Coordinates of C-alpha atoms in Angstrom, one line a residue:
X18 CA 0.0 0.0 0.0
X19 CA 2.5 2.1 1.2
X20 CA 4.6 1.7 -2.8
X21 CA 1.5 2.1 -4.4
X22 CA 0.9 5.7 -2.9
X23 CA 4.7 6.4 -3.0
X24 CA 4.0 6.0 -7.0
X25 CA 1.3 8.0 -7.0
X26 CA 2.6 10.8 -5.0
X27 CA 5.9 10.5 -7.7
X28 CA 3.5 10.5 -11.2
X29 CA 1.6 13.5 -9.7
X30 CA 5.4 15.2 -9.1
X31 CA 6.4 14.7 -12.3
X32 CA 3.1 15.6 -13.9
X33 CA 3.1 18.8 -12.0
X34 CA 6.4 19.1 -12.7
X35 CA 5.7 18.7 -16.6
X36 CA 2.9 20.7 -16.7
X37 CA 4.6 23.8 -15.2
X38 CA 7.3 23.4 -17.9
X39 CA 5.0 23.7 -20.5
X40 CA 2.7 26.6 -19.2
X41 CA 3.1 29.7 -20.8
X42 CA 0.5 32.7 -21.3
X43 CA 0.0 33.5 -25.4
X44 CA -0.4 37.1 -27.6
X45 CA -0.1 37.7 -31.5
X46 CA 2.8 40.4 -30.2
X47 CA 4.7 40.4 -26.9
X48 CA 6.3 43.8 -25.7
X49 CA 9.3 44.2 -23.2
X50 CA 9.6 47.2 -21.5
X51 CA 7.7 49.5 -20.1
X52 CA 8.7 52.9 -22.0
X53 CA 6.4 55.3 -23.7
X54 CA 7.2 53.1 -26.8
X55 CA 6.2 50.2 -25.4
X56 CA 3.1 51.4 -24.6
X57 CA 2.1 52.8 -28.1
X58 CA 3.2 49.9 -29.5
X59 CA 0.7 47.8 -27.0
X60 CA -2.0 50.6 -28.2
X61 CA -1.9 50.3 -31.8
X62 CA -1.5 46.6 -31.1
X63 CA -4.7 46.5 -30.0
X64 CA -5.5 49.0 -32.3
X65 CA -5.0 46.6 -35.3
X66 CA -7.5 44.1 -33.8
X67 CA -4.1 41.9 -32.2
X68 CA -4.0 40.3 -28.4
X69 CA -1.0 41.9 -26.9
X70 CA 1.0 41.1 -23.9
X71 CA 3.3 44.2 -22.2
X72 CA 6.3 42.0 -20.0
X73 CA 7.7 45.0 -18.0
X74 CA 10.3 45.1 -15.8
X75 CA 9.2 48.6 -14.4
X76 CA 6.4 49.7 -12.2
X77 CA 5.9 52.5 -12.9
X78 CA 4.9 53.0 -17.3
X79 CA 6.3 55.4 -19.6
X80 CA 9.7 55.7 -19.5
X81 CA 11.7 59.0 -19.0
X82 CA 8.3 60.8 -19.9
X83 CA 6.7 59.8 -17.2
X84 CA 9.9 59.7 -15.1
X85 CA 10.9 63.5 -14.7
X86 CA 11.9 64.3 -18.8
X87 CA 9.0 66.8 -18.8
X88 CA 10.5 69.9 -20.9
X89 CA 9.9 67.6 -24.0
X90 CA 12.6 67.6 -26.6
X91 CA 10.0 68.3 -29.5
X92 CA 12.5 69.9 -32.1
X93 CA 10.1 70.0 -35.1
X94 CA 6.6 69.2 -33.5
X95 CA 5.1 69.3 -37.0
X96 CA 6.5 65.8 -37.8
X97 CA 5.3 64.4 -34.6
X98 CA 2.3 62.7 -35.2
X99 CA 0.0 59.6 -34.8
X100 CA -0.1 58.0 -31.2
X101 CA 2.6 60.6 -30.1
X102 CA 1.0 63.4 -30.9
X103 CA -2.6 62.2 -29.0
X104 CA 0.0 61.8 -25.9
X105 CA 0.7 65.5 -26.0
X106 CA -3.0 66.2 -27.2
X107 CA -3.7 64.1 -23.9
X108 CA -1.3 66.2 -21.7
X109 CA -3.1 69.1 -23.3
X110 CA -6.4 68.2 -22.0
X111 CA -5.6 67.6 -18.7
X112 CA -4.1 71.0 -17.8
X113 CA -7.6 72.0 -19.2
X114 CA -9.0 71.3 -16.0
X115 CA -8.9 73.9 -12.9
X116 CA -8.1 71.3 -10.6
X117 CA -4.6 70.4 -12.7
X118 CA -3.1 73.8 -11.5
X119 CA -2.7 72.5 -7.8
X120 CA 0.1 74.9 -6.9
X121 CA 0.2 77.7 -9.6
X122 CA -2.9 79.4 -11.6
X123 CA -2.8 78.6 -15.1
X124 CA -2.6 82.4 -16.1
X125 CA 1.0 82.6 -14.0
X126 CA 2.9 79.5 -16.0
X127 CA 4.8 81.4 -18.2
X128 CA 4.3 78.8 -21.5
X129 CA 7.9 78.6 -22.3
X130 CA 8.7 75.5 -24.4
X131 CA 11.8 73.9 -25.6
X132 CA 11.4 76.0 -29.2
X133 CA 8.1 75.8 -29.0
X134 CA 5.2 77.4 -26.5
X135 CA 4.1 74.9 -23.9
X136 CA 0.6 75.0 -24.7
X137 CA -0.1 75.0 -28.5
X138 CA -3.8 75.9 -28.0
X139 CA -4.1 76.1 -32.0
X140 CA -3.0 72.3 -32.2
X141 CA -4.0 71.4 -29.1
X142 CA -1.3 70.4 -27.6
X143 CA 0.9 70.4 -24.7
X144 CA 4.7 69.6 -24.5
X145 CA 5.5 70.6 -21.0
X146 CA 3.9 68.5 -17.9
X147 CA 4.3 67.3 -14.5
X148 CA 6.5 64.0 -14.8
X149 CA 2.7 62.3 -12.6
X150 CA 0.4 64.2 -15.1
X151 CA 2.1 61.7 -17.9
X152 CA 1.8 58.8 -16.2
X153 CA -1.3 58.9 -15.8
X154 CA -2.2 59.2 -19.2
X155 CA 0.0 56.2 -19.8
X156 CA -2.1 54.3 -17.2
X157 CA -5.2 55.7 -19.1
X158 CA -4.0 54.1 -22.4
X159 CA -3.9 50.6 -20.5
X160 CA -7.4 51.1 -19.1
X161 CA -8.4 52.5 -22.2
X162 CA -7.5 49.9 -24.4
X163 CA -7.7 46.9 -21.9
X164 CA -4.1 46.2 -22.1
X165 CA -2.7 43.0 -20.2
X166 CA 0.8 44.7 -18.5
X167 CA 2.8 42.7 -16.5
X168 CA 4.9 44.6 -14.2
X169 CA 8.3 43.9 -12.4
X170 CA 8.9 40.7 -14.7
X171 CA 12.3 40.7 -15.9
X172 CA 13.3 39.0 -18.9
X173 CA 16.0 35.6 -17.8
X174 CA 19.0 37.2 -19.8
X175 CA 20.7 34.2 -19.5
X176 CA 18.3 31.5 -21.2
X177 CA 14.8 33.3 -21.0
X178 CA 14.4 33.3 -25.1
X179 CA 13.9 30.5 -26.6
X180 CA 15.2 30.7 -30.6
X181 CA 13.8 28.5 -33.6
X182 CA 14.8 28.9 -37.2
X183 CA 15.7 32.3 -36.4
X184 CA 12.7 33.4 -34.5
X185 CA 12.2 34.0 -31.1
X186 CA 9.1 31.6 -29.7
X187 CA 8.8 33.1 -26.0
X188 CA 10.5 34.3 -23.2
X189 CA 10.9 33.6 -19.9
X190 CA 11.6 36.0 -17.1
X191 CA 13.2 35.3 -13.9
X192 CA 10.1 35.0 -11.7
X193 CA 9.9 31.8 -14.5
X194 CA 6.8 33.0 -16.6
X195 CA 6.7 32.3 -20.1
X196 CA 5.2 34.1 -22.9
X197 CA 4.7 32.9 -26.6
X198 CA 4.1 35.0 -29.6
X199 CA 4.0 35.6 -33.3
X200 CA 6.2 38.7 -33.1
X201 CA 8.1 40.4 -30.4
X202 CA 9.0 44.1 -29.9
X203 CA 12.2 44.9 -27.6
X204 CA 10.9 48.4 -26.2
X205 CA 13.6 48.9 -23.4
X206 CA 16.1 51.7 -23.4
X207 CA 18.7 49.0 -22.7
X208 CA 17.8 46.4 -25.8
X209 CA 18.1 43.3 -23.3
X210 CA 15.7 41.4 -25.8
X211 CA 17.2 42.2 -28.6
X212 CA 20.8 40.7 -27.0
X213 CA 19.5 37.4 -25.5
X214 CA 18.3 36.5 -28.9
X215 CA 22.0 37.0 -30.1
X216 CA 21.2 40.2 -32.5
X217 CA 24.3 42.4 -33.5
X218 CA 24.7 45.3 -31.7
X219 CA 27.2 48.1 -30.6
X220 CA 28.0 49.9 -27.3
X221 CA 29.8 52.8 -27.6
X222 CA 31.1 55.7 -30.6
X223 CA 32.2 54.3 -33.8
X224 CA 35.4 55.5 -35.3
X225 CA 34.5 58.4 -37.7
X226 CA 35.9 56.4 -40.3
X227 CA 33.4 53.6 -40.0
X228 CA 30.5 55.0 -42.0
X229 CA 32.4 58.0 -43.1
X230 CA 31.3 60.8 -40.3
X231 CA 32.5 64.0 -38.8
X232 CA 30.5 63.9 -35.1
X233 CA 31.1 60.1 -33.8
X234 CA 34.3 59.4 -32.9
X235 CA 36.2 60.6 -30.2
X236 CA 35.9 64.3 -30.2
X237 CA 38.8 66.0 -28.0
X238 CA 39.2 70.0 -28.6
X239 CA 35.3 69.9 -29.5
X240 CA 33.5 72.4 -27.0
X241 CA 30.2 72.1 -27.9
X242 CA 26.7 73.9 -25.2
X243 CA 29.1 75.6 -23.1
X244 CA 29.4 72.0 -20.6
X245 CA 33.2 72.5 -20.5
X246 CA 35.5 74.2 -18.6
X247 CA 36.0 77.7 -19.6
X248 CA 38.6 78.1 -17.3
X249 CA 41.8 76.4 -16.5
X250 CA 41.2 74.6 -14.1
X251 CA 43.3 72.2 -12.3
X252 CA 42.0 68.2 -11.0
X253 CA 44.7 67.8 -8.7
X254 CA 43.7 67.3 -5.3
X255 CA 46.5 70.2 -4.1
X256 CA 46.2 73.0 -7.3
X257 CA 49.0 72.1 -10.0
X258 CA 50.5 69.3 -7.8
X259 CA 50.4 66.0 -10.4
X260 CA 51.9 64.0 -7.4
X261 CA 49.0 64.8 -5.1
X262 CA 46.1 63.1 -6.8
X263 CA 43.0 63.5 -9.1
X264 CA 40.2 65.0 -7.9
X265 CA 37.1 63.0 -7.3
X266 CA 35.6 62.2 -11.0
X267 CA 38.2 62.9 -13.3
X268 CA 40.1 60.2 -15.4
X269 CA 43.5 59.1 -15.5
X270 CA 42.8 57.6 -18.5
X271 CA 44.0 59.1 -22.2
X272 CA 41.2 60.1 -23.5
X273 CA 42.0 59.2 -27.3
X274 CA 42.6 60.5 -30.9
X275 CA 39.8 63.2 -32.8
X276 CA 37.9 60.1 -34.8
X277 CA 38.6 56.9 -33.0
X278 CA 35.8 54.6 -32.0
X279 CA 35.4 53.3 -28.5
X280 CA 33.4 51.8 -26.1
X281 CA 32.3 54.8 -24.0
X282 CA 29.0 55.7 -23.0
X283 CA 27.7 59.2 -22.7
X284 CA 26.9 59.8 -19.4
X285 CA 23.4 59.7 -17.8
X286 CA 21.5 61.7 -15.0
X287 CA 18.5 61.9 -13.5
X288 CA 15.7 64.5 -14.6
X289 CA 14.9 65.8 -11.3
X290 CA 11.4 67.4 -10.8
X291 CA 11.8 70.0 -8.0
X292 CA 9.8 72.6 -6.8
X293 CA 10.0 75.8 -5.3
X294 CA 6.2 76.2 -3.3
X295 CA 6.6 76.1 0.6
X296 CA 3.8 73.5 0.8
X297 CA 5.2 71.4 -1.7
X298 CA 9.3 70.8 -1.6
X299 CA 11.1 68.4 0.8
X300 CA 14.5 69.6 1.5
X301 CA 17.2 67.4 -0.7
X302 CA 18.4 64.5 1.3
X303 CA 22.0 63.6 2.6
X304 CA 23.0 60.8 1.3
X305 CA 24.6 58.5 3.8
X306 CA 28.1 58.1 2.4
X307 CA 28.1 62.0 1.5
X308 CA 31.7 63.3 1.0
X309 CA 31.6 66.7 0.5
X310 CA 34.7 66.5 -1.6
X311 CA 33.5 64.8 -4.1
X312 CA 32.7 68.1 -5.2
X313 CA 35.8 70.1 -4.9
X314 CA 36.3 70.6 -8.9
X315 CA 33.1 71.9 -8.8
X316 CA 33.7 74.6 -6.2
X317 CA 36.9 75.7 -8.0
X318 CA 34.5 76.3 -11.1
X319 CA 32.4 78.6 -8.7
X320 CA 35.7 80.4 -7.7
X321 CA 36.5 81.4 -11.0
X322 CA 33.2 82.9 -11.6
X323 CA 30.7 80.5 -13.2
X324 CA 27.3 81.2 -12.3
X325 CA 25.1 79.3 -14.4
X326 CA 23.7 76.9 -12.0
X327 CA 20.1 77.4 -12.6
X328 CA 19.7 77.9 -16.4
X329 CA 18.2 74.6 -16.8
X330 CA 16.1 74.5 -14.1
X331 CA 13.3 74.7 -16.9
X332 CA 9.6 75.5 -15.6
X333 CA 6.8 72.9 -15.8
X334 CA 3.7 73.6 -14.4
X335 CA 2.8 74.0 -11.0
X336 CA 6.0 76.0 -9.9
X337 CA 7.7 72.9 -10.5
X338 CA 11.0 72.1 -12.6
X339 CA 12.3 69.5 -15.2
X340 CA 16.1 70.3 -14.1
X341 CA 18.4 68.7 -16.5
X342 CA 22.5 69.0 -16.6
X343 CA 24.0 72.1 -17.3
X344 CA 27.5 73.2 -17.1
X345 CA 31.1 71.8 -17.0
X346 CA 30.4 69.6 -13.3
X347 CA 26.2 68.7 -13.0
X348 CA 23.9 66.2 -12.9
X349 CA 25.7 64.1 -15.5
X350 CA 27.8 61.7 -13.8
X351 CA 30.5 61.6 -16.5
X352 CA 32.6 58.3 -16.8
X353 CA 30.4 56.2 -14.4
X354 CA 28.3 54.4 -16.5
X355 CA 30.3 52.8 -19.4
X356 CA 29.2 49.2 -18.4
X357 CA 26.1 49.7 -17.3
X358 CA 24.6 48.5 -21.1
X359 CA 26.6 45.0 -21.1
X360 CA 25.9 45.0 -17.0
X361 CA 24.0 42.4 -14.9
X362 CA 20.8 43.7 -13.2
X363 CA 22.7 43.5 -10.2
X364 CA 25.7 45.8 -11.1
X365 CA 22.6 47.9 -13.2
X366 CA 21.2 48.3 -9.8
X367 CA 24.6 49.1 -8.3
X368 CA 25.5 51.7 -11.0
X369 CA 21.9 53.3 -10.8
X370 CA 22.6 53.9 -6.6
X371 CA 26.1 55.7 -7.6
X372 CA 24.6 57.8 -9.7
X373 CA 21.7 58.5 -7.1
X374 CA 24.2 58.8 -4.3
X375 CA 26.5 61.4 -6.7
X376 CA 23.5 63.6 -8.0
X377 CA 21.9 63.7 -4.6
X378 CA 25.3 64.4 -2.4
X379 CA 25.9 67.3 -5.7
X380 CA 22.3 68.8 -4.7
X381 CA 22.8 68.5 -0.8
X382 CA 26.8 70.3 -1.6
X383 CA 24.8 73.1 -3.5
X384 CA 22.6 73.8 -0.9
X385 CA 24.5 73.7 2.4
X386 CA 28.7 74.3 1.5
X387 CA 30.1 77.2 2.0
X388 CA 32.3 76.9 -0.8
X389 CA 29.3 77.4 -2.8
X390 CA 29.0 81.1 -3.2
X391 CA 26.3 82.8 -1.1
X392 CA 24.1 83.9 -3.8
X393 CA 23.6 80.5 -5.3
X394 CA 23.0 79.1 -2.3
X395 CA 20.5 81.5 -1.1
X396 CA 18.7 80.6 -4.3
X397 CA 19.1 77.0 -3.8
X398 CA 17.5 77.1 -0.6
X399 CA 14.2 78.0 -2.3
X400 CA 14.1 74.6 -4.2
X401 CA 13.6 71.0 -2.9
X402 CA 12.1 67.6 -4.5
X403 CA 8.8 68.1 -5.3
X404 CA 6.2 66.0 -2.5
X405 CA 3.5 65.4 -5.2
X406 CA 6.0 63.6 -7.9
X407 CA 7.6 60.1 -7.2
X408 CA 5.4 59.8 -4.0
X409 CA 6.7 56.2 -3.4
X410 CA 10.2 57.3 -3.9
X411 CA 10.7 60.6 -1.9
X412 CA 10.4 62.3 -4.6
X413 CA 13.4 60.9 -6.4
X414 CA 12.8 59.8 -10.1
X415 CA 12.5 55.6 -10.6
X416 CA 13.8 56.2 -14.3
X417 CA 17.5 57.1 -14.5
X418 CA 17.9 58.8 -17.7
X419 CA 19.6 55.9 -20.2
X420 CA 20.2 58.4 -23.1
X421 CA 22.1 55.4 -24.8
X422 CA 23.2 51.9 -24.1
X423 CA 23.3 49.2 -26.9
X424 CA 22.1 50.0 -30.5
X425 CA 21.1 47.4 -32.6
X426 CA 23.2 46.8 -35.8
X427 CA 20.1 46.0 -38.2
X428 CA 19.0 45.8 -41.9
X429 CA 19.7 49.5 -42.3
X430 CA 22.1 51.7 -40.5
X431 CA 21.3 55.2 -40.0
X432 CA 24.1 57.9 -39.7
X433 CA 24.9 61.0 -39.6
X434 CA 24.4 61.5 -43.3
X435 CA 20.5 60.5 -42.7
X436 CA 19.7 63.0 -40.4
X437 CA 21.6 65.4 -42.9
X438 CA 19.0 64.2 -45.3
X439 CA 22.0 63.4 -47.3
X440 CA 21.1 60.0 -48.6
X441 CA 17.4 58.9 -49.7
X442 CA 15.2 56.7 -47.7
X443 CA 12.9 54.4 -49.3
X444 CA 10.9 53.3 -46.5
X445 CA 10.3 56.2 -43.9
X446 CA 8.7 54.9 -41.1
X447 CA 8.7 58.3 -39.2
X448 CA 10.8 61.3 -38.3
X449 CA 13.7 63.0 -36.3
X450 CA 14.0 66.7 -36.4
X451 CA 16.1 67.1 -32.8
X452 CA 20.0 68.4 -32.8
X453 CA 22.6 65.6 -32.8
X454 CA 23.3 65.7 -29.2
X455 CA 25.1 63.7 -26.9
X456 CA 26.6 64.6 -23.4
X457 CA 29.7 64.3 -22.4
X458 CA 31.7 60.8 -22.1
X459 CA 34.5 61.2 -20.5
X460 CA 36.6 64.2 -18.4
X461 CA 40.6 63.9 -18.3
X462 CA 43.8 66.0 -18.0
X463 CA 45.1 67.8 -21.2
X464 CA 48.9 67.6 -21.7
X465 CA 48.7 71.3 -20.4
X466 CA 47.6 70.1 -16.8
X467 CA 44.1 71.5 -16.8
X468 CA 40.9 69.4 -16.6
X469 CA 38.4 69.2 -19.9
X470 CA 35.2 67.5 -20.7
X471 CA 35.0 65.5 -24.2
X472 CA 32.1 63.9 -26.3
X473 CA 29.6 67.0 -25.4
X474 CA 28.1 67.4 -29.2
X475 CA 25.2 69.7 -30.5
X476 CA 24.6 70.1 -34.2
X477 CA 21.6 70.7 -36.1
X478 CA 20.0 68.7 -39.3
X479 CA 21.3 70.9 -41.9
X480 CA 17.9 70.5 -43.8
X481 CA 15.7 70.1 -40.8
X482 CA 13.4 67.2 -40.3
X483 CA 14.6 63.7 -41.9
X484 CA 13.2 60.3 -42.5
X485 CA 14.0 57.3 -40.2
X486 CA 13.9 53.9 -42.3
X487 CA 11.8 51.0 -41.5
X488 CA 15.0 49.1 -42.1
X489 CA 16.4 50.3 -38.7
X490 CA 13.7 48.8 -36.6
X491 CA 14.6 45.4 -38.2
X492 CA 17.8 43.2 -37.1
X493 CA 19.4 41.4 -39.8
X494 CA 17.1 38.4 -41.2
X495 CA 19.8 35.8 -40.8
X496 CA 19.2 36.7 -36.8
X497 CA 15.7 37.4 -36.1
X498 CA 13.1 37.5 -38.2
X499 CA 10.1 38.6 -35.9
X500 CA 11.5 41.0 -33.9
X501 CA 11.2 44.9 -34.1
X502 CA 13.5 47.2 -32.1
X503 CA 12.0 50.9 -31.8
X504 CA 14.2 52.4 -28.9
X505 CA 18.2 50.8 -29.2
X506 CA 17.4 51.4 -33.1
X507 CA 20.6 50.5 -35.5
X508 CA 22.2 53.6 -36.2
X509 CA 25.5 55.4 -35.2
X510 CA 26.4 57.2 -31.6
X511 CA 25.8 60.4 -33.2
X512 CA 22.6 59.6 -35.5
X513 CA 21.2 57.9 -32.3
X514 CA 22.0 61.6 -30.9
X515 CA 18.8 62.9 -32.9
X516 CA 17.0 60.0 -32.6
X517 CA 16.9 58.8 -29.1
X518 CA 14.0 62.0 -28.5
X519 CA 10.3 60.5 -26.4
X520 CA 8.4 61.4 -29.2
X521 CA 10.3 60.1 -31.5
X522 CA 10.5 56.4 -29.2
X523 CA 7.0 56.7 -29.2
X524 CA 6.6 57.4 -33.1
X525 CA 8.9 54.1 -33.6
X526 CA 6.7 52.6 -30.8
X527 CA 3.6 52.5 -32.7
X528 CA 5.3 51.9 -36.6
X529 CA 7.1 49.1 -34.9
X530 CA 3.5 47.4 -34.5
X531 CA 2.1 48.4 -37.3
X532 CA 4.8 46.4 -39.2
X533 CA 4.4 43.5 -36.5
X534 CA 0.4 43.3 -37.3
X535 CA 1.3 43.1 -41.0
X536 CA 3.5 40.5 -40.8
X537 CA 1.7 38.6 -38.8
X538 CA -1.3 39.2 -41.1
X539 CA 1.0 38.4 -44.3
X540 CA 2.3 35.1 -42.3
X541 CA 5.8 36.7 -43.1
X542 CA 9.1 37.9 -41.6
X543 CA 9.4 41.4 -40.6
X544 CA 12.2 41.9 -43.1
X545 CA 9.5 40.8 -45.7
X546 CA 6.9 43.7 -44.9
X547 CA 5.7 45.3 -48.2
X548 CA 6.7 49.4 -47.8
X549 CA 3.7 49.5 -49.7
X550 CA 1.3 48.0 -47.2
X551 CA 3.1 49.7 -44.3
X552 CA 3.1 52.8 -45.4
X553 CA -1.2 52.9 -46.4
X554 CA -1.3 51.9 -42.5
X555 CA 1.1 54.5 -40.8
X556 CA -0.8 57.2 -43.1
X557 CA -4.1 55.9 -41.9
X558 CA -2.7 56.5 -38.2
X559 CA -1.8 60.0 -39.3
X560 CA 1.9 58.7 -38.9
X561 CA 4.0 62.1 -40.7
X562 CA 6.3 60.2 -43.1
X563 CA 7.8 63.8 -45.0
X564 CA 8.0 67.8 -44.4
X565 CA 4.7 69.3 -44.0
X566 CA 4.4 71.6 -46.9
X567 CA 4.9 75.6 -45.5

C-alpha cells in the first residue's frame, strides 16, 4: 500500500512538474519594456484588432516621460504625429482642468517650451507637464484599451528566449513566466531582448571612419553647449601638484585620438522634478556616504566665476521644474556608466545607486557648503524635491535617464548623413528633427595640466526634419526575423544623438507594431513587410512620413 501511494505521490510530481514546464501565457505580439514606446506599441497593437501582452520590468509606465523628462525635446513638433501626438494632445487636455493647477494658476505659467510654446492651444497640444500628469495618461492608455501589463517581470537574460529557425518563440523572465508569440518588440532603453536573442549590436562611438562621419568618434578639442571648462582649471587634489592626486571624477585615463571609435557611453543623470512652493518641496536628502569632496572641482568652477547653475532648471507647471545637466560639473555623472549596457541587473542596480548617491550628495553640496558662493545658495535654498511627484520614492525619479546603451546593428544603418537628409530613404517609417546631441563621455587631463570635458556634441540637421527607415527597426534576417527594435534602433552614436528623442520612441513605438500586425497578417518575416502595405497603415494613423508643406 504504502509503494502504491509512493508511485502515486511520484507520477503526480512529475506531472506537475511537466505541466509547469510547458505553461506559458500567449499574444499575437509580446512587448518588453515599459517605456512610452512600449506602450504605443501595445496601443496600436490593440488597435489593429491583435492580443497583446506588455512583460515589464518597471512599475511604474512610460519611461523617462513619465519619469521626470518633462521639458519635452520636440524639435520639429510638426513631424510628430499619430499616437505621439494624442499623448501631448492628452497632456493638453488635462491641464484644461482647474483642478490640474494645484500649486500655480494657469494664467501665472509662463508657457515657455523647448522652441516651441508649452501650450499650442491652435493644435492642441501640450509639450511641458508634471513627470505624474504623464503617467497617468499612460495608465489611461492601458485602461483604455484593456491592455494585459505585467509589471516587475524581468526578462532571464541568460536563457529566457527560446530561438527557432531564427525566431524568437517566447520568453521567460526570472520570476519563471513564459510568454509565446507571433512577433516580439524589444521596447527597453537598454535592448536586453534584442541581446538574448544574439542580435548584433554596438556599445559605444564608432570610429568616424566607420560609415564615413564627422560627429562620432572621439571628439577632444570639441567644445560644444558651453558644458566644458571655460577656465583652467586644475584636477589635482592640491592646485597644479600632479603628485597629489585627481580629484574625485576625473580620469587618468588618455582620452584618445579626434575620430577613434570606442566603447564609452555618454553619461546619464537623472531629470529631477523639484519645486519651489513652501507646501510642496522636501528639503534634498544627505545621502549616507556624503563626502563633500566629491565636489571640490566643482567649487573651483564657482571660484572662477561660473554662475550658471540654474539655467536649466526649466519650468513645468505647477512651480515645479524638469532640471536637467548644465555646465562643465552637473547632474551628469561623467565616466560612471560605461558598463552599465553589457551590465548584470545586479551591477545595473549598483550603478543606478552611484549615480543616485553622486546627483543627490551634488544637490545636498549646493545647498548647504560654503564653498558654494552665497548667492547660489541663497537661491538653492528656495528649491527641494517636489512632495506630489515620485510619491513612493521621496520624490526621487524611478527612471535614471539611459540616453544610450546598446544600439542594434540591423538591416539598415542610420548615420549621420541621414539626419543630414544626405542620402534617400525608401521606407520612412517616421521622423527625427532634434540636434545631434550627446553629453559628455569622458573628463581627463590635457597635456597642459588642466581638466576638460570630451564627447559633449550639439549640431543641427542641416535640412531640418529627416526620414527614419523602416529598415532600422529590423535586425538582420539571418538573426531574427520577428523582432522589431524601436528604442536601441541600429544607427550610429551620433545619429542615435537625434534620434533617441520621447516622441520620436513613441513614433517608432507605434510603426514598430504596425509592421508586427502586417506580418503577422501576411504570415511573413518582418524583413518581408511590403513598404507599400506599411506605409497605407502608418498614413491611416496620421503617422508624418515627409515635411509638412509651409
Amino acid at each position: 500500500m504504502k509503494k502504491t501511494l509512493f508511485k502515486i505521490y511520484l507520477l503526480l510530481a512529475i506531472v506537475g512538474c511537466s505541466s509547469k514546464k510547458q505553461y506559458y501565457e500567449e499574444a499575437d505580439i509580446i512587448i518588453y519594456g515599459g517605456t512610452s514606446a512600449a506602450i504605443t506599441a501595445a496601443v496600436q497593437a490593440k488597435k489593429s484588432g491583435k492580443s497583446v501582452i506588455v512583460v515589464s520590468p518597471d512599475t511604474h509606465l512610460g519611461g523617462l516621460s513619465s519619469g521626470g523628462l518633462g521639458f519635452t525635446d520636440t524639435g520639429d513638433k510638426s513631424v510628430i504625429g499619430g499616437l505621439a501626438r494624442d499623448f501631448y494632445h492628452r497632456v493638453y487636455m488635462a491641464y484644461q482642468d482647474s483642478a490640474t493647477w494645484r500649486w500655480q494658476k494657469q494664467a501665472e505659467y509662463g508657457n515657455k517650451g523647448q522652441g516651441t510654446p508649452a501650450i499650442d492651444g491652435n493644435a492642441r497640444t501640450m509639450w511641458i507637464f508634471e513627470p505624474h500628469v504623464a503617467e497617468q495618461i499612460f495608465e489611461n492608455y492601458v485602461k483604455e484599451f484593456d491592455l494585459d501589463v505585467r509589471r516587475d517581470e524581468w526578462l532571464d537574460r541568460e536563457k529566457g528566449v527560446a530561438m527557432e529557425d531564427g525566431k524568437i518563440v517566447s520568453i521567460t523572465t526570472l520570476a519563471g513566466k513564459t510568454f509565446r508569440g507571433k512577433m516580439f518588440i524589444d521596447a527597453t532603453y537598454e535592448g536586453d531582448l534584442m541581446a538574448a536573442a544574439g542580435v548584433s549590436y554596438h556599445v559605444g562611438r564608432e570610429a568616424n571612419s566607420q560609415y564615413g562621419e564627422k560627429w562620432n568618434g572621439v571628439q577632444t578639442g570639441v567644445l560644444h553647449h558651453g558644458h566644458y571648462f571655460k577656465s583652467n582649471i586644475s584636477p589635482y587634489k592640491v592646485p597644479g601638484d600632479s603628485t597629489s592626486g585627481l580629484l574625485f571624477g576625473v580620469s587618468n585615463a588618455d582620452p584618445g585620438k579626434y575620430g577613434e571609435g570606442d566603447n564609452k557611453v555618454q553619461a546619464y543623470c537623472f531629470r529631477m522634478c523639484l519645486s519651489n512652493h513652501p507646501d510642496n518641496r522636501v528639503p534634498f536628502p544627505k545621502p549616507a556616504n556624503y563626502n563633500a569632496d566629491n565636489y571640490e572641482l566643482l567649487a573651483r568652477v564657482y571660484a572662477a566665476g561660473w554662475r550658471e547653475t540654474f539655467q536649466k532648471y526649466d519650468p513645468i507647471p505647477n512651480r515645479k521644474t524638469d532640471t536637467n545637466n548644465h555646465g562643465p560639473f552637473s547632474t551628469d555623472f561623467i565616466g560612471m556608466n560605461y558598463d552599465y549596457p553589457d551590465a548584470s541587473y545586479e551591477r545595473r542596480k549598483e550603478i543606478i545607486k552611484e549615480h543616485t548617491d553622486y546627483q543627490q550628495g551634488l544637490m545636498y553640496f549646493l545647498a548647504n557648503d560654503s564653498r558654494v558662493p552665497e548667492d547660489v545658495r541663497q537661491e538653492m535654498a528656495q528649491w527641494g524635491l517636489a512632495k506630489d511627484e515620485f510619491k513612493d520614492n521621496g520624490g526621487w525619479p524611478h527612471q535614471i535617464y539611459v540616453r544610450e546603451a546598446r544600439r542594434m546593428i540591423g538591416t539598415y544603418v542610420m548615420t549621420e548623413h541621414d539626419t543630414f537628409s544626405e542620402r534617400e530613404i525608401k521606407d520612412p517609417v517616421g521622423m527625427g528633427s532634434y540636434a545631434l546631441d550627446s553629453h559628455n563621455v569622458q573628463r581627463y587631463v590635457k597635456p597642459d595640466g588642466f581638466v576638460q570635458n570630451e564627447g559633449d556634441i550639439g549640431v543641427s540637421p542641416k535640412k531640418g526634419p529627416y526620414q527614419i527607415a523602416y529598415g532600422a527597426l529590423t535586425p538582420k534576417k539571418e538573426e531574427c526575423s520577428n523582432l522589431l527594435v524601436p528604442v536601441c534602433v541600429s544607427s550610429s552614436h551620433i545619429a542615435f544623438g537625434s534620434i533617441r528623442m520621447e516622441p520620436v520612441f513613441m513614433i517608432l513605438g507605434q510603426s514598430a507594431s504596425l509592421a508586427a500586425s502586417l506580418a503577422i497578417d501576411k504570415g511573413i518575416d518582418v524583413q518581408e513587410v511590403a513598404y507599400a502595405d506599411l506605409e497605407k497603415q502608418l498614413k491611416q494613423e496620421k503617422q508624418v512620413l515627409e515635411k509638412p508643406a509651409k
